[in-house]
């Protein structure tokens, strides 16, 4: 799984950018996108997962779900999250599948750039700092999260490129 994203719905959020005193915030309903790139991630996969995130109907509304693109005012916070690449082995977390730091930074910048191209006027996009530990505060209506991995693992009987996601926090 070269790209892992956890999408957390929020009412507002603040991110400590410099690990000292510089906070950036989103004030409206929106999402936090925690993103991690694993070895062998390509720029094409980054483009595909950004499109998938923005076009998929995964945001709860009164009568169902909607895509991010259908909201006039919807804030986004992007947080690089290397720990998503971890695997538990012998009671310890290991990060052998994590991408090279320099290439990861380039892919993160591409991810942010492509998200900015899709964000509508009136919405806020806040980006975290790649390779830096950051504090995070957020308020949410509940633990409504999605885990999105790309490319997807398929069984032989399933057609390729079919969207799937895992709901967490029910």
Short mmCIF file of C-alpha atoms in Angstrom, two decimals:
data_model
loop_
_atom_site.label_atom_id
_atom_site.label_comp_id
_atom_site.label_asym_id
_atom_site.label_seq_id
_atom_site.Cartn_x
_atom_site.Cartn_y
_atom_site.Cartn_z
CA UNK A 1 0.00 0.00 0.00
CA UNK A 2 2.04 2.98 -1.17
CA UNK A 3 -0.30 5.76 0.13
CA UNK A 4 -2.27 5.74 3.37
CA UNK A 5 -4.71 8.48 4.36
CA UNK A 6 -6.85 8.77 7.46
CA UNK A 7 -9.69 11.25 6.98
CA UNK A 8 -11.13 12.66 10.23
CA UNK A 9 -14.28 14.83 10.10
CA UNK A 10 -13.95 17.89 12.35
CA UNK A 11 -15.85 21.01 13.41
CA UNK A 12 -12.58 22.94 13.81
CA UNK A 13 -8.91 22.18 14.29
CA UNK A 14 -5.56 23.78 15.13
CA UNK A 15 -2.11 22.54 14.18
CA UNK A 16 1.16 23.55 15.88
CA UNK A 17 3.37 24.09 12.83
CA UNK A 18 6.79 24.87 14.33
CA UNK A 19 6.52 22.77 17.51
CA UNK A 20 6.82 26.02 19.53
CA UNK A 21 4.10 28.64 19.16
CA UNK A 22 2.93 28.97 15.52
CA UNK A 23 -0.62 27.61 15.26
CA UNK A 24 -2.67 27.39 12.06
CA UNK A 25 -6.39 26.72 12.27
CA UNK A 26 -9.47 25.76 10.35
CA UNK A 27 -12.62 27.28 11.84
CA UNK A 28 -15.39 25.63 9.79
CA UNK A 29 -16.58 22.07 9.38
CA UNK A 30 -14.10 20.08 7.39
CA UNK A 31 -11.60 17.25 7.51
CA UNK A 32 -8.11 16.49 8.67
CA UNK A 33 -6.20 14.37 6.17
CA UNK A 34 -3.40 12.43 7.84
CA UNK A 35 -1.18 11.21 4.99
CA UNK A 36 1.76 8.81 4.78
CA UNK A 37 3.75 7.61 1.77
CA UNK A 38 5.26 4.15 1.74
CA UNK A 39 8.12 2.83 -0.38
CA UNK A 40 7.40 2.68 -4.11
CA UNK A 41 4.77 5.45 -4.04
CA UNK A 42 4.59 7.23 -7.41
CA UNK A 43 3.39 10.73 -8.27
CA UNK A 44 0.61 9.12 -10.35
CA UNK A 45 -0.70 7.37 -7.23
CA UNK A 46 -0.68 10.68 -5.35
CA UNK A 47 -2.79 12.27 -8.10
CA UNK A 48 -5.24 9.34 -8.03
CA UNK A 49 -5.72 9.36 -4.26
CA UNK A 50 -6.29 13.13 -4.15
CA UNK A 51 -8.97 12.79 -6.82
CA UNK A 52 -10.47 9.82 -4.96
CA UNK A 53 -10.61 11.73 -1.66
CA UNK A 54 -12.29 14.77 -3.19
CA UNK A 55 -14.80 12.92 -5.41
CA UNK A 56 -15.92 10.09 -3.10
CA UNK A 57 -19.13 10.47 -1.09
CA UNK A 58 -17.65 10.04 2.38
CA UNK A 59 -18.69 13.21 4.22
CA UNK A 60 -21.81 12.75 6.39
CA UNK A 61 -24.79 15.03 5.78
CA UNK A 62 -28.38 14.91 7.07
CA UNK A 63 -29.69 12.61 4.36
CA UNK A 64 -26.66 10.47 3.55
CA UNK A 65 -23.14 11.32 2.41
CA UNK A 66 -21.57 13.79 0.01
CA UNK A 67 -18.21 14.47 -1.60
CA UNK A 68 -15.91 17.31 -0.56
CA UNK A 69 -16.37 18.90 -4.01
CA UNK A 70 -20.08 19.49 -3.33
CA UNK A 71 -19.54 21.83 -0.36
CA UNK A 72 -19.21 25.58 -0.87
CA UNK A 73 -17.35 26.13 2.40
CA UNK A 74 -15.38 23.14 3.66
CA UNK A 75 -12.01 23.42 5.39
CA UNK A 76 -9.15 20.96 5.03
CA UNK A 77 -6.09 20.39 7.20
CA UNK A 78 -3.33 18.16 5.81
CA UNK A 79 -1.01 16.54 8.33
CA UNK A 80 1.97 14.39 7.30
CA UNK A 81 1.79 11.30 9.47
CA UNK A 82 4.72 8.91 9.10
CA UNK A 83 3.42 6.65 11.86
CA UNK A 84 0.69 5.37 9.51
CA UNK A 85 3.45 3.36 7.83
CA UNK A 86 4.21 1.46 11.02
CA UNK A 87 3.63 -2.22 11.60
CA UNK A 88 3.56 -3.96 14.94
CA UNK A 89 6.15 -6.72 15.14
CA UNK A 90 7.20 -8.48 18.35
CA UNK A 91 5.39 -5.84 20.45
CA UNK A 92 7.29 -2.96 18.79
CA UNK A 93 6.39 -0.60 15.98
CA UNK A 94 8.60 -0.83 12.90
CA UNK A 95 8.73 1.62 9.99
CA UNK A 96 10.65 -0.32 7.33
CA UNK A 97 8.00 0.43 4.68
CA UNK A 98 8.28 4.23 5.07
CA UNK A 99 9.45 6.14 2.00
CA UNK A 100 12.78 7.97 1.80
CA UNK A 101 12.41 11.33 3.60
CA UNK A 102 13.36 13.54 0.61
CA UNK A 103 11.07 11.71 -1.82
CA UNK A 104 8.31 11.70 0.79
CA UNK A 105 8.62 15.47 1.12
CA UNK A 106 8.30 15.89 -2.67
CA UNK A 107 5.20 13.67 -2.77
CA UNK A 108 3.71 15.51 0.22
CA UNK A 109 4.21 18.86 -1.54
CA UNK A 110 2.51 17.41 -4.65
CA UNK A 111 -0.37 16.11 -2.50
CA UNK A 112 -0.86 19.56 -0.93
CA UNK A 113 -0.59 21.34 -4.31
CA UNK A 114 -3.20 19.07 -5.91
CA UNK A 115 -5.55 19.48 -2.93
CA UNK A 116 -5.22 23.28 -3.20
CA UNK A 117 -6.27 23.07 -6.85
CA UNK A 118 -9.54 21.38 -5.83
CA UNK A 119 -10.43 23.47 -2.76
CA UNK A 120 -13.24 25.95 -3.48
CA UNK A 121 -13.01 29.67 -2.81
CA UNK A 122 -14.23 30.44 0.71
CA UNK A 123 -12.67 27.27 2.10
CA UNK A 124 -9.42 27.13 4.04
CA UNK A 125 -6.59 24.67 3.49
CA UNK A 126 -3.94 24.36 6.19
CA UNK A 127 -0.87 22.25 5.58
CA UNK A 128 1.45 20.77 8.16
CA UNK A 129 5.23 20.70 7.92
CA UNK A 130 6.72 17.51 6.51
CA UNK A 131 9.33 15.86 8.76
CA UNK A 132 8.41 17.91 11.84
CA UNK A 133 6.60 16.80 14.97
CA UNK A 134 3.43 18.87 15.33
CA UNK A 135 0.81 19.37 18.01
CA UNK A 136 -2.84 19.00 17.04
CA UNK A 137 -6.15 19.99 18.64
CA UNK A 138 -9.54 19.36 17.12
CA UNK A 139 -13.24 19.23 17.92
CA UNK A 140 -15.51 16.70 16.28
CA UNK A 141 -19.12 15.51 16.49
CA UNK A 142 -17.79 12.02 17.00
CA UNK A 143 -15.04 9.62 16.01
CA UNK A 144 -16.08 9.57 12.36
CA UNK A 145 -12.97 8.52 10.45
CA UNK A 146 -12.11 6.79 7.20
CA UNK A 147 -8.94 4.88 6.36
CA UNK A 148 -8.09 5.07 2.66
CA UNK A 149 -5.23 3.10 1.14
CA UNK A 150 -4.14 3.26 -2.47
CA UNK A 151 -3.67 1.20 -4.53
CA UNK A 152 -6.26 -1.22 -3.18
CA UNK A 153 -5.77 -4.91 -2.71
CA UNK A 154 -8.16 -6.89 -4.87
CA UNK A 155 -9.36 -10.42 -5.00
CA UNK A 156 -9.22 -12.03 -8.44
CA UNK A 157 -13.01 -11.95 -8.77
CA UNK A 158 -13.23 -8.19 -8.25
CA UNK A 159 -12.66 -5.67 -11.05
CA UNK A 160 -9.56 -3.44 -10.71
CA UNK A 161 -9.76 0.20 -9.59
CA UNK A 162 -12.90 -0.27 -7.52
CA UNK A 163 -13.16 2.19 -4.61
CA UNK A 164 -13.29 0.76 -1.13
CA UNK A 165 -12.77 2.21 2.31
CA UNK A 166 -12.89 1.11 5.91
CA UNK A 167 -15.12 2.93 8.38
CA UNK A 168 -13.69 3.36 11.84
CA UNK A 169 -15.32 4.59 15.00
CA UNK A 170 -18.84 3.21 14.66
#
